[in-house]
mmCIF file with all atom_site columns, C-alpha atoms in Angstrom:
data_model
loop_
_atom_site.group_PDB
_atom_site.id
_atom_site.type_symbol
_atom_site.label_atom_id
_atom_site.label_alt_id
_atom_site.label_comp_id
_atom_site.label_asym_id
_atom_site.label_entity_id
_atom_site.label_seq_id
_atom_site.pdbx_PDB_ins_code
_atom_site.Cartn_x
_atom_site.Cartn_y
_atom_site.Cartn_z
_atom_site.occupancy
_atom_site.B_iso_or_equiv
_atom_site.pdbx_formal_charge
_atom_site.auth_seq_id
_atom_site.auth_comp_id
_atom_site.auth_asym_id
_atom_site.auth_atom_id
_atom_site.pdbx_PDB_model_num
ATOM 1   C CA . MET N 1 1   ? 30.519 -140.410 106.931 1.00 0.00 ? 136 MET N CA 1
ATOM 2   C CA . VAL N 1 2   ? 28.451 -142.633 108.420 1.00 0.00 ? 137 VAL N CA 1
ATOM 3   C CA . VAL N 1 3   ? 24.857 -142.227 109.649 1.00 0.00 ? 138 VAL N CA 1
ATOM 4   C CA . LEU N 1 4   ? 23.386 -144.539 112.418 1.00 0.00 ? 139 LEU N CA 1
ATOM 5   C CA . ILE N 1 5   ? 19.416 -144.690 112.577 1.00 0.00 ? 140 ILE N CA 1
ATOM 6   C CA . THR N 1 6   ? 18.319 -146.489 115.530 1.00 0.00 ? 141 THR N CA 1
ATOM 7   C CA . GLY N 1 7   ? 14.812 -146.656 117.417 1.00 0.00 ? 142 GLY N CA 1
ATOM 8   C CA . ALA N 1 8   ? 11.948 -148.347 118.776 1.00 0.00 ? 143 ALA N CA 1
ATOM 9   C CA . SER N 1 9   ? 10.039 -150.766 115.974 1.00 0.00 ? 144 SER N CA 1
ATOM 10  C CA . HIS N 1 10  ? 7.589  -148.362 113.697 1.00 0.00 ? 145 HIS N CA 1
ATOM 11  C CA . THR N 1 11  ? 9.234  -145.131 114.421 1.00 0.00 ? 146 THR N CA 1
ATOM 12  C CA . GLY N 1 12  ? 10.517 -144.584 110.430 1.00 0.00 ? 147 GLY N CA 1
ATOM 13  C CA . LYS N 1 13  ? 13.475 -145.759 110.625 1.00 0.00 ? 148 LYS N CA 1
ATOM 14  C CA . THR N 1 14  ? 13.806 -147.233 107.245 1.00 0.00 ? 149 THR N CA 1
ATOM 15  C CA . LEU N 1 15  ? 12.045 -144.459 105.705 1.00 0.00 ? 150 LEU N CA 1
ATOM 16  C CA . LEU N 1 16  ? 14.620 -141.793 107.069 1.00 0.00 ? 151 LEU N CA 1
ATOM 17  C CA . ALA N 1 17  ? 17.147 -143.885 105.907 1.00 0.00 ? 152 ALA N CA 1
ATOM 18  C CA . GLN N 1 18  ? 15.372 -144.052 102.180 1.00 0.00 ? 153 GLN N CA 1
ATOM 19  C CA . LYS N 1 19  ? 15.158 -140.049 102.383 1.00 0.00 ? 154 LYS N CA 1
ATOM 20  C CA . ILE N 1 20  ? 18.532 -139.910 103.154 1.00 0.00 ? 155 ILE N CA 1
ATOM 21  C CA . LEU N 1 21  ? 19.402 -142.159 100.087 1.00 0.00 ? 156 LEU N CA 1
ATOM 22  C CA . GLU N 1 22  ? 16.958 -139.755 97.644  1.00 0.00 ? 157 GLU N CA 1
ATOM 23  C CA . GLU N 1 23  ? 18.187 -136.498 98.953  1.00 0.00 ? 158 GLU N CA 1
ATOM 24  C CA . TYR N 1 24  ? 22.015 -136.675 99.753  1.00 0.00 ? 159 TYR N CA 1
ATOM 25  C CA . LYS N 1 25  ? 22.604 -140.139 97.380  1.00 0.00 ? 160 LYS N CA 1
ATOM 26  C CA . ILE N 1 26  ? 23.997 -141.952 100.615 1.00 0.00 ? 161 ILE N CA 1
ATOM 27  C CA . PRO N 1 27  ? 23.408 -145.923 100.144 1.00 0.00 ? 162 PRO N CA 1
ATOM 28  C CA . TYR N 1 28  ? 21.953 -147.652 103.201 1.00 0.00 ? 163 TYR N CA 1
ATOM 29  C CA . LEU N 1 29  ? 21.805 -151.007 104.670 1.00 0.00 ? 164 LEU N CA 1
ATOM 30  C CA . SER N 1 30  ? 19.074 -152.062 106.528 1.00 0.00 ? 165 SER N CA 1
ATOM 31  C CA . ILE N 1 31  ? 19.937 -154.468 109.705 1.00 0.00 ? 166 ILE N CA 1
ATOM 32  C CA . ASP N 1 32  ? 16.944 -156.081 109.364 1.00 0.00 ? 167 ASP N CA 1
ATOM 33  C CA . HIS N 1 33  ? 17.853 -157.344 105.631 1.00 0.00 ? 168 HIS N CA 1
ATOM 34  C CA . LEU N 1 34  ? 21.527 -158.668 107.199 1.00 0.00 ? 169 LEU N CA 1
ATOM 35  C CA . LYS N 1 35  ? 19.519 -160.459 110.030 1.00 0.00 ? 170 LYS N CA 1
ATOM 36  C CA . MET N 1 36  ? 17.627 -162.401 107.802 1.00 0.00 ? 171 MET N CA 1
ATOM 37  C CA . GLY N 1 37  ? 20.323 -163.288 105.332 1.00 0.00 ? 172 GLY N CA 1
ATOM 38  C CA . LEU N 1 38  ? 22.370 -164.511 107.993 1.00 0.00 ? 173 LEU N CA 1
ATOM 39  C CA . ILE N 1 39  ? 19.341 -166.511 109.462 1.00 0.00 ? 174 ILE N CA 1
ATOM 40  C CA . ARG N 1 40  ? 18.541 -167.789 106.237 1.00 0.00 ? 175 ARG N CA 1
ATOM 41  C CA . SER N 1 41  ? 21.906 -168.678 105.328 1.00 0.00 ? 176 SER N CA 1
ATOM 42  C CA . GLY N 1 42  ? 21.779 -170.969 108.159 1.00 0.00 ? 177 GLY N CA 1
ATOM 43  C CA . CYS N 1 43  ? 24.601 -168.552 109.616 1.00 0.00 ? 178 CYS N CA 1
ATOM 44  C CA . THR N 1 44  ? 23.299 -168.102 112.865 1.00 0.00 ? 179 THR N CA 1
ATOM 45  C CA . GLN N 1 45  ? 20.699 -170.413 114.975 1.00 0.00 ? 180 GLN N CA 1
ATOM 46  C CA . LEU N 1 46  ? 19.070 -167.600 116.204 1.00 0.00 ? 181 LEU N CA 1
ATOM 47  C CA . THR N 1 47  ? 15.668 -166.268 115.291 1.00 0.00 ? 182 THR N CA 1
ATOM 48  C CA . PRO N 1 48  ? 14.100 -163.029 114.111 1.00 0.00 ? 183 PRO N CA 1
ATOM 49  C CA . VAL N 1 49  ? 12.348 -161.910 117.418 1.00 0.00 ? 184 VAL N CA 1
ATOM 50  C CA . GLU N 1 50  ? 15.450 -162.406 119.700 1.00 0.00 ? 185 GLU N CA 1
ATOM 51  C CA . ASP N 1 51  ? 16.390 -159.159 119.392 1.00 0.00 ? 186 ASP N CA 1
ATOM 52  C CA . GLU N 1 52  ? 18.940 -159.090 122.499 1.00 0.00 ? 187 GLU N CA 1
ATOM 53  C CA . ALA N 1 53  ? 20.953 -161.933 121.428 1.00 0.00 ? 188 ALA N CA 1
ATOM 54  C CA . LEU N 1 54  ? 20.853 -160.599 117.566 1.00 0.00 ? 189 LEU N CA 1
ATOM 55  C CA . THR N 1 55  ? 22.602 -157.204 118.715 1.00 0.00 ? 190 THR N CA 1
ATOM 56  C CA . ASP N 1 56  ? 25.127 -159.338 120.268 1.00 0.00 ? 191 ASP N CA 1
ATOM 57  C CA . TYR N 1 57  ? 25.432 -160.975 117.097 1.00 0.00 ? 192 TYR N CA 1
ATOM 58  C CA . LEU N 1 58  ? 25.346 -158.429 114.658 1.00 0.00 ? 193 LEU N CA 1
ATOM 59  C CA . TRP N 1 59  ? 27.046 -155.533 116.162 1.00 0.00 ? 194 TRP N CA 1
ATOM 60  C CA . PRO N 1 60  ? 30.693 -156.566 115.664 1.00 0.00 ? 195 PRO N CA 1
ATOM 61  C CA . ILE N 1 61  ? 29.935 -157.259 112.427 1.00 0.00 ? 196 ILE N CA 1
ATOM 62  C CA . LEU N 1 62  ? 27.999 -153.830 111.837 1.00 0.00 ? 197 LEU N CA 1
ATOM 63  C CA . ARG N 1 63  ? 31.028 -151.909 113.621 1.00 0.00 ? 198 ARG N CA 1
ATOM 64  C CA . GLU N 1 64  ? 33.756 -152.961 111.301 1.00 0.00 ? 199 GLU N CA 1
ATOM 65  C CA . ILE N 1 65  ? 31.304 -152.211 108.093 1.00 0.00 ? 200 ILE N CA 1
ATOM 66  C CA . ILE N 1 66  ? 31.216 -148.806 109.904 1.00 0.00 ? 201 ILE N CA 1
ATOM 67  C CA . LYS N 1 67  ? 35.358 -148.622 110.620 1.00 0.00 ? 202 LYS N CA 1
ATOM 68  C CA . THR N 1 68  ? 35.906 -150.001 107.101 1.00 0.00 ? 203 THR N CA 1
ATOM 69  C CA . ALA N 1 69  ? 33.465 -147.514 105.359 1.00 0.00 ? 204 ALA N CA 1
ATOM 70  C CA . ILE N 1 70  ? 35.305 -144.707 107.482 1.00 0.00 ? 205 ILE N CA 1
ATOM 71  C CA . GLU N 1 71  ? 38.594 -145.797 106.483 1.00 0.00 ? 206 GLU N CA 1
ATOM 72  C CA . ASN N 1 72  ? 37.444 -145.933 102.526 1.00 0.00 ? 207 ASN N CA 1
ATOM 73  C CA . GLY N 1 73  ? 35.782 -142.526 102.494 1.00 0.00 ? 208 GLY N CA 1
ATOM 74  C CA . GLN N 1 74  ? 32.556 -143.857 101.896 1.00 0.00 ? 209 GLN N CA 1
ATOM 75  C CA . ASN N 1 75  ? 29.219 -142.692 102.633 1.00 0.00 ? 210 ASN N CA 1
ATOM 76  C CA . LEU N 1 76  ? 26.578 -145.223 104.319 1.00 0.00 ? 211 LEU N CA 1
ATOM 77  C CA . THR N 1 77  ? 23.381 -145.337 106.206 1.00 0.00 ? 212 THR N CA 1
ATOM 78  C CA . ILE N 1 78  ? 22.818 -147.677 108.547 1.00 0.00 ? 213 ILE N CA 1
ATOM 79  C CA . GLU N 1 79  ? 19.437 -148.434 109.812 1.00 0.00 ? 214 GLU N CA 1
ATOM 80  C CA . GLY N 1 80  ? 17.933 -150.786 112.508 1.00 0.00 ? 215 GLY N CA 1
ATOM 81  C CA . CYS N 1 81  ? 16.797 -151.392 116.068 1.00 0.00 ? 216 CYS N CA 1
ATOM 82  C CA . TYR N 1 82  ? 20.152 -153.759 116.598 1.00 0.00 ? 217 TYR N CA 1
ATOM 83  C CA . ILE N 1 83  ? 22.460 -150.904 117.488 1.00 0.00 ? 218 ILE N CA 1
ATOM 84  C CA . PRO N 1 84  ? 23.483 -150.740 121.035 1.00 0.00 ? 219 PRO N CA 1
ATOM 85  C CA . LEU N 1 85  ? 23.030 -147.843 122.667 1.00 0.00 ? 220 LEU N CA 1
ATOM 86  C CA . ASP N 1 86  ? 26.584 -147.686 124.370 1.00 0.00 ? 221 ASP N CA 1
ATOM 87  C CA . TRP N 1 87  ? 27.692 -147.985 120.679 1.00 0.00 ? 222 TRP N CA 1
ATOM 88  C CA . LYS N 1 88  ? 30.117 -144.969 121.096 1.00 0.00 ? 223 LYS N CA 1
ATOM 89  C CA . LYS N 1 89  ? 32.460 -147.029 123.457 1.00 0.00 ? 224 LYS N CA 1
ATOM 90  C CA . ASP N 1 90  ? 33.542 -149.444 120.483 1.00 0.00 ? 225 ASP N CA 1
ATOM 91  C CA . PHE N 1 91  ? 35.337 -146.489 118.623 1.00 0.00 ? 226 PHE N CA 1
ATOM 92  C CA . GLU N 1 92  ? 38.279 -144.488 118.534 1.00 0.00 ? 227 GLU N CA 1
ATOM 93  C CA . GLU N 1 93  ? 37.533 -140.510 118.415 1.00 0.00 ? 228 GLU N CA 1
ATOM 94  C CA . LYS N 1 94  ? 38.610 -140.715 114.583 1.00 0.00 ? 229 LYS N CA 1
ATOM 95  C CA . TYR N 1 95  ? 35.963 -142.784 113.743 1.00 0.00 ? 230 TYR N CA 1
ATOM 96  C CA . LEU N 1 96  ? 33.201 -140.808 115.980 1.00 0.00 ? 231 LEU N CA 1
ATOM 97  C CA . ALA N 1 97  ? 33.819 -137.372 114.144 1.00 0.00 ? 232 ALA N CA 1
ATOM 98  C CA . GLN N 1 98  ? 32.825 -138.698 111.049 1.00 0.00 ? 233 GLN N CA 1
ATOM 99  C CA . ILE N 1 99  ? 29.477 -140.760 112.709 1.00 0.00 ? 234 ILE N CA 1
ATOM 100 C CA . LYS N 1 100 ? 26.162 -139.001 112.799 1.00 0.00 ? 235 LYS N CA 1
ATOM 101 C CA . TYR N 1 101 ? 23.969 -140.901 114.985 1.00 0.00 ? 236 TYR N CA 1
ATOM 102 C CA . TYR N 1 102 ? 19.707 -140.531 115.081 1.00 0.00 ? 237 TYR N CA 1
ATOM 103 C CA . CYS N 1 103 ? 17.520 -142.393 117.408 1.00 0.00 ? 238 CYS N CA 1
ATOM 104 C CA . LEU N 1 104 ? 13.897 -141.929 116.748 1.00 0.00 ? 239 LEU N CA 1
ATOM 105 C CA . VAL N 1 105 ? 11.588 -141.536 119.621 1.00 0.00 ? 240 VAL N CA 1
ATOM 106 C CA . MET N 1 106 ? 8.050  -141.333 119.535 1.00 0.00 ? 241 MET N CA 1
ATOM 107 C CA . SER N 1 107 ? 6.069  -139.321 122.585 1.00 0.00 ? 242 SER N CA 1
ATOM 108 C CA . SER N 1 108 ? 3.511  -141.055 124.721 1.00 0.00 ? 243 SER N CA 1
ATOM 109 C CA . ASN N 1 109 ? 1.054  -138.341 123.670 1.00 0.00 ? 244 ASN N CA 1
ATOM 110 C CA . TYR N 1 110 ? 2.113  -139.023 119.737 1.00 0.00 ? 245 TYR N CA 1
ATOM 111 C CA . ILE N 1 111 ? 1.766  -142.527 120.267 1.00 0.00 ? 246 ILE N CA 1
ATOM 112 C CA . LYS N 1 112 ? -1.667 -141.915 121.798 1.00 0.00 ? 247 LYS N CA 1
ATOM 113 C CA . GLU N 1 113 ? -3.158 -139.533 119.275 1.00 0.00 ? 248 GLU N CA 1
ATOM 114 C CA . HIS N 1 114 ? -1.583 -141.497 116.349 1.00 0.00 ? 249 HIS N CA 1
ATOM 115 C CA . PHE N 1 115 ? -1.156 -145.255 117.039 1.00 0.00 ? 250 PHE N CA 1
ATOM 116 C CA . SER N 1 116 ? -4.304 -145.956 113.954 1.00 0.00 ? 251 SER N CA 1
ATOM 117 C CA . GLU N 1 117 ? -1.479 -144.189 111.770 1.00 0.00 ? 252 GLU N CA 1
ATOM 118 C CA . ILE N 1 118 ? 1.571  -145.825 112.933 1.00 0.00 ? 253 ILE N CA 1
ATOM 119 C CA . LYS N 1 119 ? -0.136 -149.049 112.202 1.00 0.00 ? 254 LYS N CA 1
ATOM 120 C CA . LYS N 1 120 ? -1.236 -147.985 108.807 1.00 0.00 ? 255 LYS N CA 1
ATOM 121 C CA . TYR N 1 121 ? 2.354  -146.875 107.760 1.00 0.00 ? 256 TYR N CA 1
ATOM 122 C CA . ALA N 1 122 ? 4.115  -149.579 109.293 1.00 0.00 ? 257 ALA N CA 1
ATOM 123 C CA . GLY N 1 123 ? 4.597  -151.344 106.030 1.00 0.00 ? 258 GLY N CA 1
ATOM 124 C CA . VAL N 1 124 ? 5.446  -147.865 103.722 1.00 0.00 ? 259 VAL N CA 1
ATOM 125 C CA . ILE N 1 125 ? 9.098  -148.847 102.766 1.00 0.00 ? 260 ILE N CA 1
ATOM 126 C CA . GLU N 1 126 ? 9.334  -152.686 104.041 1.00 0.00 ? 261 GLU N CA 1
ATOM 127 C CA . ASN N 1 127 ? 6.465  -155.121 103.553 1.00 0.00 ? 262 ASN N CA 1
ATOM 128 C CA . ARG N 1 128 ? 5.546  -156.520 107.172 1.00 0.00 ? 263 ARG N CA 1
ATOM 129 C CA . VAL N 1 129 ? 5.020  -160.593 107.352 1.00 0.00 ? 264 VAL N CA 1
ATOM 130 C CA . SER N 1 130 ? 3.184  -159.957 110.623 1.00 0.00 ? 265 SER N CA 1
ATOM 131 C CA . ASP N 1 131 ? 2.532  -157.157 112.674 1.00 0.00 ? 266 ASP N CA 1
ATOM 132 C CA . ASP N 1 132 ? 0.408  -158.712 115.409 1.00 0.00 ? 267 ASP N CA 1
ATOM 133 C CA . SER N 1 133 ? 2.535  -158.115 118.074 1.00 0.00 ? 268 SER N CA 1
ATOM 134 C CA . CYS N 1 134 ? 2.690  -154.347 117.360 1.00 0.00 ? 269 CYS N CA 1
ATOM 135 C CA . THR N 1 135 ? -0.057 -152.812 120.203 1.00 0.00 ? 270 THR N CA 1
ATOM 136 C CA . MET N 1 136 ? -0.241 -149.534 121.575 1.00 0.00 ? 271 MET N CA 1
ATOM 137 C CA . ASP N 1 137 ? 1.364  -150.997 124.858 1.00 0.00 ? 272 ASP N CA 1
ATOM 138 C CA . THR N 1 138 ? 4.201  -152.498 123.223 1.00 0.00 ? 273 THR N CA 1
ATOM 139 C CA . VAL N 1 139 ? 4.483  -149.060 120.966 1.00 0.00 ? 274 VAL N CA 1
ATOM 140 C CA . MET N 1 140 ? 4.792  -147.026 124.272 1.00 0.00 ? 275 MET N CA 1
ATOM 141 C CA . GLN N 1 141 ? 7.158  -149.899 125.982 1.00 0.00 ? 276 GLN N CA 1
ATOM 142 C CA . GLU N 1 142 ? 9.519  -149.468 123.182 1.00 0.00 ? 277 GLU N CA 1
ATOM 143 C CA . ASN N 1 143 ? 9.883  -145.639 122.721 1.00 0.00 ? 278 ASN N CA 1
ATOM 144 C CA . ALA N 1 144 ? 9.994  -145.245 126.528 1.00 0.00 ? 279 ALA N CA 1
ATOM 145 C CA . TYR N 1 145 ? 12.771 -147.560 126.803 1.00 0.00 ? 280 TYR N CA 1
ATOM 146 C CA . TYR N 1 146 ? 14.957 -145.742 123.804 1.00 0.00 ? 281 TYR N CA 1
ATOM 147 C CA . LEU N 1 147 ? 14.044 -142.482 125.398 1.00 0.00 ? 282 LEU N CA 1
ATOM 148 C CA . GLU N 1 148 ? 15.590 -143.536 128.424 1.00 0.00 ? 283 GLU N CA 1
ATOM 149 C CA . GLN N 1 149 ? 18.894 -144.988 127.189 1.00 0.00 ? 284 GLN N CA 1
ATOM 150 C CA . ALA N 1 150 ? 19.280 -142.114 124.786 1.00 0.00 ? 285 ALA N CA 1
ATOM 151 C CA . GLN N 1 151 ? 19.161 -139.505 127.780 1.00 0.00 ? 286 GLN N CA 1
ATOM 152 C CA . LYS N 1 152 ? 21.435 -142.079 129.822 1.00 0.00 ? 287 LYS N CA 1
ATOM 153 C CA . TYR N 1 153 ? 23.938 -142.486 127.479 1.00 0.00 ? 288 TYR N CA 1
ATOM 154 C CA . GLY N 1 154 ? 23.502 -138.865 126.366 1.00 0.00 ? 289 GLY N CA 1
ATOM 155 C CA . LEU N 1 155 ? 22.571 -139.558 122.702 1.00 0.00 ? 290 LEU N CA 1
ATOM 156 C CA . GLU N 1 156 ? 21.046 -137.164 119.966 1.00 0.00 ? 291 GLU N CA 1
ATOM 157 C CA . TYR N 1 157 ? 17.493 -138.300 119.854 1.00 0.00 ? 292 TYR N CA 1
ATOM 158 C CA . LEU N 1 158 ? 14.606 -137.198 117.399 1.00 0.00 ? 293 LEU N CA 1
ATOM 159 C CA . LEU N 1 159 ? 11.551 -136.571 119.287 1.00 0.00 ? 294 LEU N CA 1
ATOM 160 C CA . ILE N 1 160 ? 8.309  -136.978 117.384 1.00 0.00 ? 295 ILE N CA 1
ATOM 161 C CA . ASP N 1 161 ? 5.639  -135.231 119.155 1.00 0.00 ? 296 ASP N CA 1
ATOM 162 C CA . GLU N 1 162 ? 2.781  -133.219 118.025 1.00 0.00 ? 297 GLU N CA 1
ATOM 163 C CA . ALA N 1 163 ? 3.441  -134.180 114.110 1.00 0.00 ? 298 ALA N CA 1
ATOM 164 C CA . TYR N 1 164 ? 5.488  -136.812 112.229 1.00 0.00 ? 299 TYR N CA 1
ATOM 165 C CA . GLN N 1 165 ? 8.299  -134.231 110.606 1.00 0.00 ? 300 GLN N CA 1
ATOM 166 C CA . ILE N 1 166 ? 11.702 -135.564 110.968 1.00 0.00 ? 301 ILE N CA 1
ATOM 167 C CA . GLN N 1 167 ? 14.356 -133.161 109.314 1.00 0.00 ? 302 GLN N CA 1
ATOM 168 C CA . ILE N 1 168 ? 17.943 -133.894 109.504 1.00 0.00 ? 303 ILE N CA 1
ATOM 169 C CA . GLN N 1 169 ? 21.143 -131.901 107.904 1.00 0.00 ? 304 GLN N CA 1
ATOM 170 C CA . LEU N 1 170 ? 24.042 -133.911 107.048 1.00 0.00 ? 305 LEU N CA 1
#
């Protein structure tokens, strides 16, 4: 089984992947690590802030990693924001049956009420070099986008509304 976790920045994708590792012993791949490895090694001239171009560049690699894991009967969690929201179109049913997908979305109410906590816990799993671009407005816009797109594509999403409590069953 492959677990895909996506969503806006600061929604806890890496934290959820870490919890899956600890509870289910399923290793995870941080797409940010793959991205930075490819950038730092010179395999791409893209920069860390070119999100759309990075999605186009990284997705074919990730798609084939997912297929390989499934074909080998291996469990893997892949987390990050570079999973296109129309990802299902790239897989036959035999693969789709082995993929669990979760999109983390914070409600505008949650963001308004808990923005200081969102910033406070931003580096709970990974150190962030700079978090200056994280404002209440950017967090609201990104989460609204992910919610809209998840609904448009009929994807499962986990809405973080009153409290940050994410529970999944694999």
